[in-house]
Short mmCIF file of C-alpha atoms in Angstrom, two decimals:
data_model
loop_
_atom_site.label_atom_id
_atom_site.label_comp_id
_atom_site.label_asym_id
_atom_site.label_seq_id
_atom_site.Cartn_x
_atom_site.Cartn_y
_atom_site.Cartn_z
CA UNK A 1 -7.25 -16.38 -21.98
CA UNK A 2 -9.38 -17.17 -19.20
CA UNK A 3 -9.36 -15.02 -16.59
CA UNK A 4 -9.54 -17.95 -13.81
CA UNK A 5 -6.39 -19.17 -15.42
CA UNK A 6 -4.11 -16.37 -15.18
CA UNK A 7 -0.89 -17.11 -13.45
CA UNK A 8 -1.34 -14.45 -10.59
CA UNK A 9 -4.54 -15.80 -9.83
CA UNK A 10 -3.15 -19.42 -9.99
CA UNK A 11 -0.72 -18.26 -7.86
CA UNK A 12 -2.47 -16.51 -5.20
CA UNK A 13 -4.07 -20.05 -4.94
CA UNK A 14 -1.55 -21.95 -4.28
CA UNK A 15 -2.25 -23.56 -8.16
CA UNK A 16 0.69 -25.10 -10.63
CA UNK A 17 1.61 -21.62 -12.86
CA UNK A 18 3.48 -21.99 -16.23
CA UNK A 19 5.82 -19.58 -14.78
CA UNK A 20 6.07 -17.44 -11.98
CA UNK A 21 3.78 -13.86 -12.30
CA UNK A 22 4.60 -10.68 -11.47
CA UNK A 23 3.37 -7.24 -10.91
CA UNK A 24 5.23 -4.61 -9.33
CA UNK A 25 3.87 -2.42 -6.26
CA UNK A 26 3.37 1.20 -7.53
CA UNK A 27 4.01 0.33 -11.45
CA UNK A 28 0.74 3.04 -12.34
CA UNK A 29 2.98 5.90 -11.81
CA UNK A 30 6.01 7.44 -10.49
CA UNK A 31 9.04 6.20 -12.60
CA UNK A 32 6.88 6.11 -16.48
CA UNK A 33 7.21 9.17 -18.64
CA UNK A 34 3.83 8.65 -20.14
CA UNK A 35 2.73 8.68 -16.31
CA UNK A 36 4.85 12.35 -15.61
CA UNK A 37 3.12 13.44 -18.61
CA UNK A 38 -0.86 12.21 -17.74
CA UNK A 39 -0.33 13.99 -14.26
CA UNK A 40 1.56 17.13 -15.54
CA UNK A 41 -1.04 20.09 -13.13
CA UNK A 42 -2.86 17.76 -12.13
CA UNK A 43 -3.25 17.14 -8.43
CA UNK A 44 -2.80 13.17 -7.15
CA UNK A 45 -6.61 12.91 -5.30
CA UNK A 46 -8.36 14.62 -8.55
CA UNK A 47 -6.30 11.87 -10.65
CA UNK A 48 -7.85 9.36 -8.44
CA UNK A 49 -10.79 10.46 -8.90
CA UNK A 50 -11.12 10.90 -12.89
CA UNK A 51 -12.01 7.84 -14.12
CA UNK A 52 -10.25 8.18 -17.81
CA UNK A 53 -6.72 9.37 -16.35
CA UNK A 54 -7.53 6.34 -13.88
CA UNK A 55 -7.91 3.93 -16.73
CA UNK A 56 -5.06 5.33 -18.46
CA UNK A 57 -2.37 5.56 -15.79
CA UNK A 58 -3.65 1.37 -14.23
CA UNK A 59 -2.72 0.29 -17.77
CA UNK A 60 0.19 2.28 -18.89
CA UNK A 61 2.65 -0.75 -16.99
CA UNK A 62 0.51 -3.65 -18.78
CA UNK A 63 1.49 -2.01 -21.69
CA UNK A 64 5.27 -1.47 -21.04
CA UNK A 65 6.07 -4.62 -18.85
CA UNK A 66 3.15 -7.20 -19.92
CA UNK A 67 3.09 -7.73 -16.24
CA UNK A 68 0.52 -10.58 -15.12
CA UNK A 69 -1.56 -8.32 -13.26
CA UNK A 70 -2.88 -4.41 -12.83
CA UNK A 71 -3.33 -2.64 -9.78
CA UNK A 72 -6.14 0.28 -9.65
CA UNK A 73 -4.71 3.38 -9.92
CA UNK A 74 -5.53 5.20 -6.42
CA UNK A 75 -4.12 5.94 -3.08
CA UNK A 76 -5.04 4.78 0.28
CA UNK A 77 -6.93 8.00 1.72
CA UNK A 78 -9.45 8.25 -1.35
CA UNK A 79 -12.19 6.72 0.69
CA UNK A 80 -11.54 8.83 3.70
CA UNK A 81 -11.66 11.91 0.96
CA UNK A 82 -15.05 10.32 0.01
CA UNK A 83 -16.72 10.19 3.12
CA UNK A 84 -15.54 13.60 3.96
CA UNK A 85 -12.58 13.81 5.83
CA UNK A 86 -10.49 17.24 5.06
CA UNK A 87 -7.37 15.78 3.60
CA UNK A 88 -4.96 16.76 1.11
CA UNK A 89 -1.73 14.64 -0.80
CA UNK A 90 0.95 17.34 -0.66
CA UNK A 91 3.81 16.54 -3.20
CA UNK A 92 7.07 15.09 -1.43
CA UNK A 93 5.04 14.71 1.58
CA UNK A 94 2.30 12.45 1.77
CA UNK A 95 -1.61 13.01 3.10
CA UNK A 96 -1.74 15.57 5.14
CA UNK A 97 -5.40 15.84 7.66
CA UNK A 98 -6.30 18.89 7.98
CA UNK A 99 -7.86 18.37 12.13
CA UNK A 100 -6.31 14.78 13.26
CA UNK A 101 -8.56 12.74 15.46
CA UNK A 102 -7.52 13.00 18.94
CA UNK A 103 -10.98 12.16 21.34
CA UNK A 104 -14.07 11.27 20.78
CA UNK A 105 -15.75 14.19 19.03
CA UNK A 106 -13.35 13.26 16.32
CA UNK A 107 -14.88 9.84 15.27
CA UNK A 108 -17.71 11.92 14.15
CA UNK A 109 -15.95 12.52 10.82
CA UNK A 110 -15.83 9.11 10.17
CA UNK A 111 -19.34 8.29 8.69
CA UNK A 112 -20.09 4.67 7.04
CA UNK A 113 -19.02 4.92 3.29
CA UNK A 114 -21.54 4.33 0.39
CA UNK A 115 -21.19 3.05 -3.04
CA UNK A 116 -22.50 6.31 -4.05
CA UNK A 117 -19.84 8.26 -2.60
CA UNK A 118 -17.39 7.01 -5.43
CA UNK A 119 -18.52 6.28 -8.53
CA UNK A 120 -15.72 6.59 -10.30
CA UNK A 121 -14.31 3.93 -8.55
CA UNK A 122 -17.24 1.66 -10.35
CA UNK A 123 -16.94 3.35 -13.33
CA UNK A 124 -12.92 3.52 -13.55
CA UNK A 125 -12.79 -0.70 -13.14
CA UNK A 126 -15.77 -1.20 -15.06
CA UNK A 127 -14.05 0.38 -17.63
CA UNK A 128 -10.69 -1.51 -17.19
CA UNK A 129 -11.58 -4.87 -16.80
CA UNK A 130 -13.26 -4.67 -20.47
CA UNK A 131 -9.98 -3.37 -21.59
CA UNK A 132 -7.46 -5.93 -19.68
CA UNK A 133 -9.18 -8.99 -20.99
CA UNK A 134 -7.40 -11.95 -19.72
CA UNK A 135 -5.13 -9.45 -17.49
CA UNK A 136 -6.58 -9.42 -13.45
CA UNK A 137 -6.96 -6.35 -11.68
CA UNK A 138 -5.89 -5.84 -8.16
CA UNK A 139 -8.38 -3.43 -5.96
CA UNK A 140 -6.74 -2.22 -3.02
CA UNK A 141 -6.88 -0.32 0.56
CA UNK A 142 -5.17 1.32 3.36
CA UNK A 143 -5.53 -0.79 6.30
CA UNK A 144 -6.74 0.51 9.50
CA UNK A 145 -3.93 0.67 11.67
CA UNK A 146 -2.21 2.83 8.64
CA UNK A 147 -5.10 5.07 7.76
CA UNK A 148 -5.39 5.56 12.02
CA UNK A 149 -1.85 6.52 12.02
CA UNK A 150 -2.56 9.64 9.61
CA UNK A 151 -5.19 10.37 11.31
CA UNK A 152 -3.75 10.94 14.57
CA UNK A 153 -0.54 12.23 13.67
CA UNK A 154 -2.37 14.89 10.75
CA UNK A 155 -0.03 13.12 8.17
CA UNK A 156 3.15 11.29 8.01
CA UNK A 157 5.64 9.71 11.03
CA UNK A 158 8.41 8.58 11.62
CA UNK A 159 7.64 6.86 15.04
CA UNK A 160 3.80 7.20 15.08
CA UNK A 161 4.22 8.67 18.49
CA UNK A 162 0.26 10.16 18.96
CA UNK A 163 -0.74 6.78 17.72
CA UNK A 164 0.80 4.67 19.89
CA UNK A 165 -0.27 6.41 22.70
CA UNK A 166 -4.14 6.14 21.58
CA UNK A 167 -3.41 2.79 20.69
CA UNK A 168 -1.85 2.28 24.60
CA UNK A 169 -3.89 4.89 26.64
CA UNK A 170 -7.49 5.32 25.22
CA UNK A 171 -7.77 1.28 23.95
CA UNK A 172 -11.97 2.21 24.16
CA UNK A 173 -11.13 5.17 21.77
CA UNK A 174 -8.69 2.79 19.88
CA UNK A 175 -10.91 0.32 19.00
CA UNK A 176 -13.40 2.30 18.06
CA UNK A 177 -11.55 3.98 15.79
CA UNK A 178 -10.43 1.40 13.83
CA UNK A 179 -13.77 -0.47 14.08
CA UNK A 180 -15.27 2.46 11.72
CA UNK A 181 -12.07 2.26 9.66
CA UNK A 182 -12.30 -1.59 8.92
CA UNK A 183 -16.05 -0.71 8.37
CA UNK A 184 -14.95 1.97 5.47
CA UNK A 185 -12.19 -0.09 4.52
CA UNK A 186 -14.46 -3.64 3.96
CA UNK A 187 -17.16 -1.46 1.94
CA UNK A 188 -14.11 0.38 -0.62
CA UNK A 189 -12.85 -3.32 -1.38
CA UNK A 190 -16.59 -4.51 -2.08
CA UNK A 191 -16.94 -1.87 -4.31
CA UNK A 192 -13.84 -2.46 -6.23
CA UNK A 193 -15.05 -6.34 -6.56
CA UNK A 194 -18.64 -5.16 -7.52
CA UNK A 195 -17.23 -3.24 -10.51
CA UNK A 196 -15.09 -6.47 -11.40
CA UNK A 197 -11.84 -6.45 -9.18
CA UNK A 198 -10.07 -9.89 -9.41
CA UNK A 199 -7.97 -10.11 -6.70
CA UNK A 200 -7.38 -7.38 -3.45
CA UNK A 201 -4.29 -5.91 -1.34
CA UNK A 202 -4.62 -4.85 1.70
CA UNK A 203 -1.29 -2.53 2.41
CA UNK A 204 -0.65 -1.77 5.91
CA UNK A 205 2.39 0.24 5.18
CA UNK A 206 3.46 1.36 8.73
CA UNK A 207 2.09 -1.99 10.97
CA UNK A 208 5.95 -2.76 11.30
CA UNK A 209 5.97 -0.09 14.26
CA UNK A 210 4.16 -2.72 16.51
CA UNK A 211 5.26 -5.86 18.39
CA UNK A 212 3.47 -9.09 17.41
CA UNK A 213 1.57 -8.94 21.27
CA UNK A 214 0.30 -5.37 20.24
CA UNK A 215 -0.50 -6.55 16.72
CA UNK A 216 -2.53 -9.29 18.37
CA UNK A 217 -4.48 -7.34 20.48
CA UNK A 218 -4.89 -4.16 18.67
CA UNK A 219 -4.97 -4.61 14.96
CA UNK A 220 -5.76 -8.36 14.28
CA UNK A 221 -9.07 -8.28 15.00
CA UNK A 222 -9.88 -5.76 13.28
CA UNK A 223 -7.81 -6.87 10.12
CA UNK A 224 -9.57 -10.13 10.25
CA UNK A 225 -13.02 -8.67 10.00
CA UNK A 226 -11.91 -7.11 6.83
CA UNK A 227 -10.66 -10.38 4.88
CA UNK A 228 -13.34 -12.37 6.45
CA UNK A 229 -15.85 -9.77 4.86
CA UNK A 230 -13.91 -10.06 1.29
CA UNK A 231 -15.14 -13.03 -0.51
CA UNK A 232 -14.72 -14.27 -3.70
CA UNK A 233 -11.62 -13.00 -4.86
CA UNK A 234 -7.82 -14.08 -3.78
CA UNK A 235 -6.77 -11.41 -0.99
CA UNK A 236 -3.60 -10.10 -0.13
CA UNK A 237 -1.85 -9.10 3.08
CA UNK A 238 1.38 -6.81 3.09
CA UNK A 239 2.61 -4.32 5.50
CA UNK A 240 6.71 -2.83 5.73
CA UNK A 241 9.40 -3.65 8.35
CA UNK A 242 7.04 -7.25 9.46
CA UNK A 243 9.31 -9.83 9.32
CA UNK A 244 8.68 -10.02 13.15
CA UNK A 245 4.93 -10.08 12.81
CA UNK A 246 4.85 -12.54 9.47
CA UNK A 247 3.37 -15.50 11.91
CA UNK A 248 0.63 -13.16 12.80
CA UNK A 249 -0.48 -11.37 9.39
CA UNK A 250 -0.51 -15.08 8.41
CA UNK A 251 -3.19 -15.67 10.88
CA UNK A 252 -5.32 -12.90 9.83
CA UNK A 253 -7.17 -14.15 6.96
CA UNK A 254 -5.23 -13.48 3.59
CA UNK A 255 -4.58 -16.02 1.03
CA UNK A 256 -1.49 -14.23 0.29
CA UNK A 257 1.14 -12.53 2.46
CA UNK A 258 3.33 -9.79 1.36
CA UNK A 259 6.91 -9.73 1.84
CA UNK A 260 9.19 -6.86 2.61
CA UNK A 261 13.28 -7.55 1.57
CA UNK A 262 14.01 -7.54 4.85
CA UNK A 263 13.64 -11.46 5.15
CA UNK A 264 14.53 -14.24 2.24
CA UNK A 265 11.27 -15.92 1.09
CA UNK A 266 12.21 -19.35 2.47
CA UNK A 267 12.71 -18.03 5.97
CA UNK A 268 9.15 -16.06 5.39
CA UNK A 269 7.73 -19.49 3.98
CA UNK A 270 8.62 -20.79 7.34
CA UNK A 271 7.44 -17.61 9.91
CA UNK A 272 4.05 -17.46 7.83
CA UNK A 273 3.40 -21.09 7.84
CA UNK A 274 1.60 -23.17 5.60
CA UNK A 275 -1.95 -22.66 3.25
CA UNK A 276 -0.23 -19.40 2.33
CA UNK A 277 0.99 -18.13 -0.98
CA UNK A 278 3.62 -15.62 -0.78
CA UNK A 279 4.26 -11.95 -2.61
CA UNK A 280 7.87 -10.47 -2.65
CA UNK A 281 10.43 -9.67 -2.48
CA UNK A 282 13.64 -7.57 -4.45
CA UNK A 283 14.55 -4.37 -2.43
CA UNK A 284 13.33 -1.73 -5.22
CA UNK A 285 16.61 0.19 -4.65
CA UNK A 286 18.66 -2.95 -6.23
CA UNK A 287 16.65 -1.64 -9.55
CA UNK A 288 19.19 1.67 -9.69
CA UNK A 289 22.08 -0.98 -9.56
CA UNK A 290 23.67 -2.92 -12.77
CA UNK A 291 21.64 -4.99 -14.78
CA UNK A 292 23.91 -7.96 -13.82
CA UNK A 293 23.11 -6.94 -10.00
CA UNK A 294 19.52 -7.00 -10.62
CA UNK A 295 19.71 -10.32 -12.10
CA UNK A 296 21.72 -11.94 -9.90
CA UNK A 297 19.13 -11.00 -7.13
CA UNK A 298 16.18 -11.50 -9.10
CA UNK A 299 17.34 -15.09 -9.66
CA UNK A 300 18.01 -15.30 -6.36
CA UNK A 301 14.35 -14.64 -4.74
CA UNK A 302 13.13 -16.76 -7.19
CA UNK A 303 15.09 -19.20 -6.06
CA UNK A 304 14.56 -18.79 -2.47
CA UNK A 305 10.38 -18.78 -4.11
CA UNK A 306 10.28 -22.13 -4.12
CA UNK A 307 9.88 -22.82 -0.72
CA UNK A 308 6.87 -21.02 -0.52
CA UNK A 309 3.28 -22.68 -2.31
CA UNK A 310 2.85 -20.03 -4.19
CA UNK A 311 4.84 -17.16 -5.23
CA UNK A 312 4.08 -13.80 -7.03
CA UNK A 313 7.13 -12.36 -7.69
CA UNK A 314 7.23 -8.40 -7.00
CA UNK A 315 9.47 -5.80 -5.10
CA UNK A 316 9.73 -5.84 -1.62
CA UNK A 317 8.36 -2.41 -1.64
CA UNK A 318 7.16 0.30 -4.00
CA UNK A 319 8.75 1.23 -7.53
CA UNK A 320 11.27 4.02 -6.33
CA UNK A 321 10.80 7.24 -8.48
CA UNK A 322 14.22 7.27 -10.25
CA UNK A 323 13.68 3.46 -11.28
CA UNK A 324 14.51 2.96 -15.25
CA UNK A 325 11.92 1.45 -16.81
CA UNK A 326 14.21 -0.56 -19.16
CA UNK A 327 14.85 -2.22 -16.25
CA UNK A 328 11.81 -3.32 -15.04
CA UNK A 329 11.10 -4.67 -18.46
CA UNK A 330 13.88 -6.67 -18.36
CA UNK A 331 12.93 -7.57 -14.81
CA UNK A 332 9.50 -8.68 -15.94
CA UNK A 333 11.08 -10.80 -19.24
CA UNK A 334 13.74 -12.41 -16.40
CA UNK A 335 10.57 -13.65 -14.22
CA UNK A 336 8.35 -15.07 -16.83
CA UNK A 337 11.29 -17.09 -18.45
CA UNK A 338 11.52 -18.69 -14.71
CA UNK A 339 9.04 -21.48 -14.11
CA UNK A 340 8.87 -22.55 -10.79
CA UNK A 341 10.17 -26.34 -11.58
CA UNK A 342 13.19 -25.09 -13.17
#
């Protein structure tokens, strides 16, 4: 098959599908047992940065599922790692920064990234794209305002407390801040469509802390500089907890917005506005439920799909740990049997 005419990339373009794709948002990893066993001693940021165990773990869920699209296997702080930054993933509890940026002197760790700070990134999807074929892969990156936030805080928050009070008290130091990040940011996606990326997500897991005003001010223009910089490829936009901010992600310069379960696609259809395709949306925790739960629901944001003028069907969120994998198999069957007509 032609790459150009797979149905995620139809999709993401707002093009007639033969049925509606999916992928699922963390499928490399965390519920497979071939995954458990890949990883077994070894640590998550030397994973992400071995390029057969990358190869291996991005198409272990093409395998299982036959889902319409990979996603690079990585996590958001490898470029930070890259350039320098002294960071570590501890298990159960996230990245963890060894001296969080707090004034000025702390920018200084934040140097320009180069292509030849991570070539295995080159050589992982170099490597993957001859072995998915007709199959897209989806490069991705930690947006500023999330990468900022563990940063500042030195690793994971609940109320993001130390950023918001950058964000509000020092905007000079703010700005500046995520000006270098959007810099590093813009240069890992270019890299990832270099080495043959077909599509990108930008995840901005923790934006939902802000108010649409702060959004505006703080984070949009700095978002936009980032998907205005991406060319080429379909680009996605999704953050957690933004149903309030959905009018304004749309306006930052994605083909494709995200969706949380928070908010029913057609409602999201209408907040994000039109020229948009939209990503979304089952609450992963309905996977642990009955089969005849997950169906029901799974008909239902397909249904609700429709309103949008293009849909890629995937969880609101990321795979949850304890997920069966049966399940997302049948998941995956239950979506490409639903054409968006029908």
């Amino acid at each position: 098959m032609n790459l150009a005419d797979s149905a995620f990339l139809r999709a993401c373009r707002r093009q007639p599908v033969p049925h509606t794709p999916v992928w699922y948002m963390r499928q490399a990893g965390r519920s497979l047992p071939e995954y458990l066993k890949v990883r077994e001693g070894v640590p998550m940021l030397t994973a992400c940065a071995t390029p057969d165990l990358i190869v291996e773990i991005t198409m272990q869920p093409v395998r299982r599922y036959a889902v319409d699209a990979a996603i690079y296997f990585s996590d958001i702080v490898v470029p930070l790692k890259a350039i320098g930054v002294d960071l570590d993933i501890k298990p159960g509890v996230g990245p963890v920064v060894a001296d969080p940026i707090r004034d000025a002197k702390g920018l200084e760790a934040l140097r320009p990234l180069e292509p030849d700070d991570e070539p295995f990134v080159t050589e992982s999807i170099r490597a993957l794209t001859g072995e998915l074929g007709g199959t897209p892969l989806i490069g991705f990156a930690g947006a500023p305002f999330t990468l900022g936030s563990y940063l500042i805080e030195g690793g994971p928050s609940k109320n993001h407390d130390r950023t918001k009070a950058m964000m509000y008290g020092a905007p000079e130091l703010w700005h500046e801040l995520m000006e270098r990040l959007s810099g590093i940011v813009l240069e890992h996606l270019r890299i990832q469509i270099a080495a043959g990326a077909s599509a990108v997500q930008l995840f901005d897991s923790w934006v939902g802390a802000v108010a649409p005003d702060d959004y505006r001010e703080f984070i949009l223009p700095h978002t936009r500089r980032i998907f205005e910089g991406v060319e080429g490829v379909p680009r996605i936009h999704f953050g957690v907890g933004t149903g309030e901010l959905l009018g304004v992600l749309g306006e930052a310069g994605a083909d494709v917005v995200g969706v949380d379960w928070r908010v029913p696609l057609d409602e999201a259809a209408r907040r994000v506005g039109p020229g948009k395709a939209l990503q979304g949306n089952l609450d992963p925790a309905i996977l642990l439920a009955p089969w005849e739960v997950v169906e029901r629901k799974a008909r239902e944001v397909l249904r609700r799909g429709r309103a949008a003028e293009g849909h890629v069907f995937n969880l609101g969120h990321g795979v949850l740990p304890s997920t069966d994998p049966d399940q997302l198999k049948r998941l995956t069957d239950l979506v490409h049997e639903f054409t968006p007509d029908s």
